[in-house]
Coordinates of C-alpha atoms in Angstrom, one line a residue:
M1314 CA 17.9 4.5 -11.7
P1315 CA 18.1 0.5 -12.0
G1316 CA 17.3 -0.4 -8.1
I1317 CA 14.4 2.2 -7.8
S1318 CA 13.2 -0.3 -11.3
R1319 CA 13.7 -3.4 -9.8
V1320 CA 11.5 -2.3 -6.1
I1321 CA 9.0 -1.6 -8.4
V1322 CA 8.0 -4.4 -10.1
L1323 CA 9.2 -6.1 -7.0
L1324 CA 6.5 -4.5 -5.9
A1325 CA 4.0 -4.6 -8.8
A1326 CA 4.9 -8.6 -8.9
L1327 CA 4.0 -8.7 -4.5
L1328 CA 0.8 -6.9 -5.2
C1329 CA -0.5 -9.0 -7.9
S1330 CA 1.1 -12.7 -6.0
G1331 CA -1.7 -11.7 -3.3
P1332 CA -2.1 -13.4 0.3
T1333 CA 0.0 -15.9 1.2
S1334 CA -2.5 -18.7 2.1
A1335 CA -6.3 -18.3 1.9
D1336 CA -6.4 -17.5 5.5
T1337 CA -4.6 -15.0 5.6
F1338 CA -7.3 -13.0 4.8
A1339 CA -11.3 -13.4 6.1
A1340 CA -14.0 -13.9 4.2
A1341 CA -16.4 -10.9 3.2
A1342 CA -18.4 -10.8 6.5
P1343 CA -22.3 -9.6 7.0
E1344 CA -22.9 -6.1 7.1
T1345 CA -22.5 -3.6 9.8
P1346 CA -22.6 -0.6 10.8
Q1347 CA -18.8 -0.6 13.4
T1348 CA -15.6 -0.3 12.0
H1349 CA -12.9 -2.1 13.7
E1350 CA -9.5 -0.9 14.5
R1351 CA -6.8 -2.9 14.2
E1352 CA -3.2 -2.3 15.3
F1353 CA 0.0 -4.1 13.4
S1354 CA 3.0 -3.0 14.7
R1355 CA 4.2 -0.2 13.1
F1356 CA 0.2 1.5 12.0
A1357 CA -3.0 1.5 12.5
A1358 CA -5.8 1.6 10.8
T1359 CA -9.7 1.7 10.8
L1360 CA -10.6 -1.0 8.5
P1361 CA -14.6 -1.3 6.8
P1362 CA -16.5 -4.7 7.6
G1363 CA -15.3 -7.8 6.9
W1364 CA -11.5 -5.8 5.7
D1365 CA -8.2 -7.3 7.8
G1366 CA -4.6 -8.0 6.7
E1367 CA -1.6 -9.1 7.1
E1368 CA 2.2 -7.6 7.4
R1369 CA 5.7 -9.0 6.6
T1370 CA 9.0 -7.8 7.0
G1371 CA 12.0 -8.0 4.2
F1372 CA 10.2 -9.4 2.0
S1373 CA 13.2 -8.9 -0.7
T1374 CA 16.6 -9.1 0.9
G1375 CA 15.2 -10.5 4.1
A1376 CA 15.4 -6.9 5.9
D1377 CA 13.6 -5.7 8.8
E1378 CA 13.5 -2.5 6.7
E1379 CA 11.6 -3.7 4.8
Y1380 CA 8.1 -3.4 5.5
M1381 CA 4.8 -4.6 3.8
L1382 CA 1.2 -3.9 5.4
V1383 CA -2.1 -5.2 2.6
L1384 CA -5.5 -4.4 3.6
G1385 CA -8.2 -6.3 2.7
V1386 CA -12.0 -7.3 2.3
Q1387 CA -11.9 -10.8 -0.6
D1388 CA -14.8 -11.7 -1.8
A1389 CA -17.0 -14.7 0.3
A1390 CA -15.3 -17.7 -0.2
G1391 CA -12.4 -16.0 0.2
E1392 CA -10.5 -16.7 -3.4
R1393 CA -10.1 -13.3 -4.8
F1394 CA -9.6 -9.2 -3.6
L1395 CA -12.7 -7.3 -4.4
A1396 CA -10.6 -4.1 -2.5
Q1397 CA -7.0 -3.7 -1.3
V1398 CA -5.1 -1.3 0.2
S1399 CA -1.1 -1.9 0.0
V1400 CA 1.9 -0.2 2.1
F1401 CA 5.1 -0.7 1.5
V1402 CA 8.1 1.2 4.2
L1403 CA 11.5 0.9 1.6
P1404 CA 14.8 1.8 2.6
N1405 CA 15.1 4.8 0.4
S1406 CA 19.0 3.9 -1.0
K1407 CA 18.4 6.8 -3.1
G1408 CA 17.5 9.6 -1.8
S1409 CA 14.9 10.6 -3.3
T1410 CA 11.7 12.9 -3.5
A1411 CA 8.4 11.8 -3.6
E1412 CA 7.8 13.8 -6.2
D1413 CA 11.3 11.9 -8.6
F1414 CA 10.0 8.4 -6.9
A1415 CA 6.4 9.2 -7.7
R1416 CA 6.9 9.8 -11.2
Q1417 CA 9.0 6.7 -11.7
M1418 CA 6.7 4.6 -10.4
A1419 CA 3.6 6.5 -13.1
E1420 CA 6.5 6.0 -15.8
L1421 CA 5.4 2.2 -15.5
Q1422 CA 1.8 2.5 -15.3
G1423 CA -0.4 2.7 -18.2
D1424 CA -2.9 5.8 -18.9
A1425 CA -0.5 7.8 -15.1
T1426 CA -1.8 10.7 -14.4
A1427 CA 1.3 13.7 -13.8
P1428 CA 2.3 13.5 -9.4
R1429 CA 0.4 15.9 -7.8
G1430 CA 0.9 17.3 -3.8
E1431 CA -1.5 16.7 -2.0
G1432 CA -0.6 16.9 1.6
N1433 CA 2.3 14.9 2.7
F1434 CA 2.0 12.7 -0.3
Q1435 CA 3.2 12.7 -4.2
V1436 CA 0.0 11.5 -5.7
F1437 CA -1.2 9.8 -8.8
S1438 CA -3.5 7.5 -11.2
G1439 CA -2.4 4.6 -13.4
E1440 CA -3.3 1.0 -14.5
P1441 CA -0.7 -0.9 -13.1
R1442 CA 1.0 -3.4 -15.7
T1443 CA 0.5 -5.8 -13.2
Q1444 CA -2.1 -6.2 -10.5
A1445 CA -4.4 -7.7 -7.7
L1446 CA -7.9 -6.2 -8.7
R1447 CA -8.5 -5.2 -12.5
G1448 CA -8.0 -1.2 -12.2
R1449 CA -6.4 1.6 -11.6
A1450 CA -4.5 2.2 -8.7
T1451 CA -4.3 5.5 -6.7
T1452 CA -0.3 5.9 -4.9
M1453 CA 0.5 7.3 -2.7
V1454 CA 4.4 8.3 -2.1
S1455 CA 5.4 10.3 0.8
A1456 CA 9.8 10.8 2.0
T1457 CA 12.5 11.0 4.3
P1458 CA 15.9 10.3 3.8
E1459 CA 15.6 7.2 5.1
R1460 CA 12.4 5.4 3.6
L1461 CA 9.7 5.9 1.4
L1462 CA 6.1 5.2 2.2
I1463 CA 4.2 4.0 -1.0
I1464 CA 0.8 3.3 0.0
I1465 CA -1.3 1.5 -2.9
V1466 CA -4.9 1.7 -3.2
Q1467 CA -7.2 -1.2 -5.3
D1468 CA -10.4 -0.4 -4.9
P1469 CA -13.2 -1.0 -8.3
E1470 CA -16.7 -1.2 -6.5
A1471 CA -15.4 1.2 -3.7
L1472 CA -15.8 -0.7 -0.5
G1473 CA -13.7 1.9 1.7
G1474 CA -10.5 1.6 0.7
A1475 CA -10.0 5.6 0.3
E1476 CA -11.9 5.5 4.4
V1477 CA -8.7 3.2 5.1
A1478 CA -6.0 4.8 3.6
A1479 CA -7.3 8.7 4.7
G1480 CA -7.3 6.8 8.1
L1481 CA -4.0 5.0 8.6
R1482 CA -2.2 6.0 12.3
G1483 CA 1.6 5.9 12.2
L1484 CA 2.5 3.5 15.8
T1485 CA 6.6 5.3 15.7
P1486 CA 7.7 7.7 15.1
E1487 CA 9.0 7.4 11.7
T1488 CA 5.4 5.9 10.2
R1489 CA 4.0 9.4 11.8
E1490 CA 6.6 11.2 10.2
L1491 CA 6.1 9.6 6.6
L1492 CA 2.3 10.0 6.6
G1493 CA 3.0 13.7 8.9
R1494 CA 0.3 12.4 11.6

């Protein structure tokens, strides 16, 4: 299990670090009723006003199979996140099931709920030890023998994070299978 613990600690550190520059995400835009669709290399997302995203591969070992997409909205100054949805696709090197991996992640959070099945995902909520935003996070885990999909929603002000996560579309056969849609 040391490998899984390292992945979980790495995910926590990445979530805490935020974007690489203040210009990475658009600052919160004036309210409009229009959402916008944004396509990335592996996913597409319907984003509420003010939301944007950045993707990276190879964030740990340099391998393209490590994928991270961070979607979020920042305050007007672009200094802090108001809401964030983090999406990770990682190699399933231990052959974990979604339930096993979600249970291990939940053990590392404060006041975590037990993972429960929701469609293609194991879902739980808890207080991440390190976090970009203060408050509870909802974590969704899906697995195939080859890959793990982890979606972490942190949206204490209910700015659309749950809708962003629910509206993710896979653009590759692999990501469509992980999403189960």
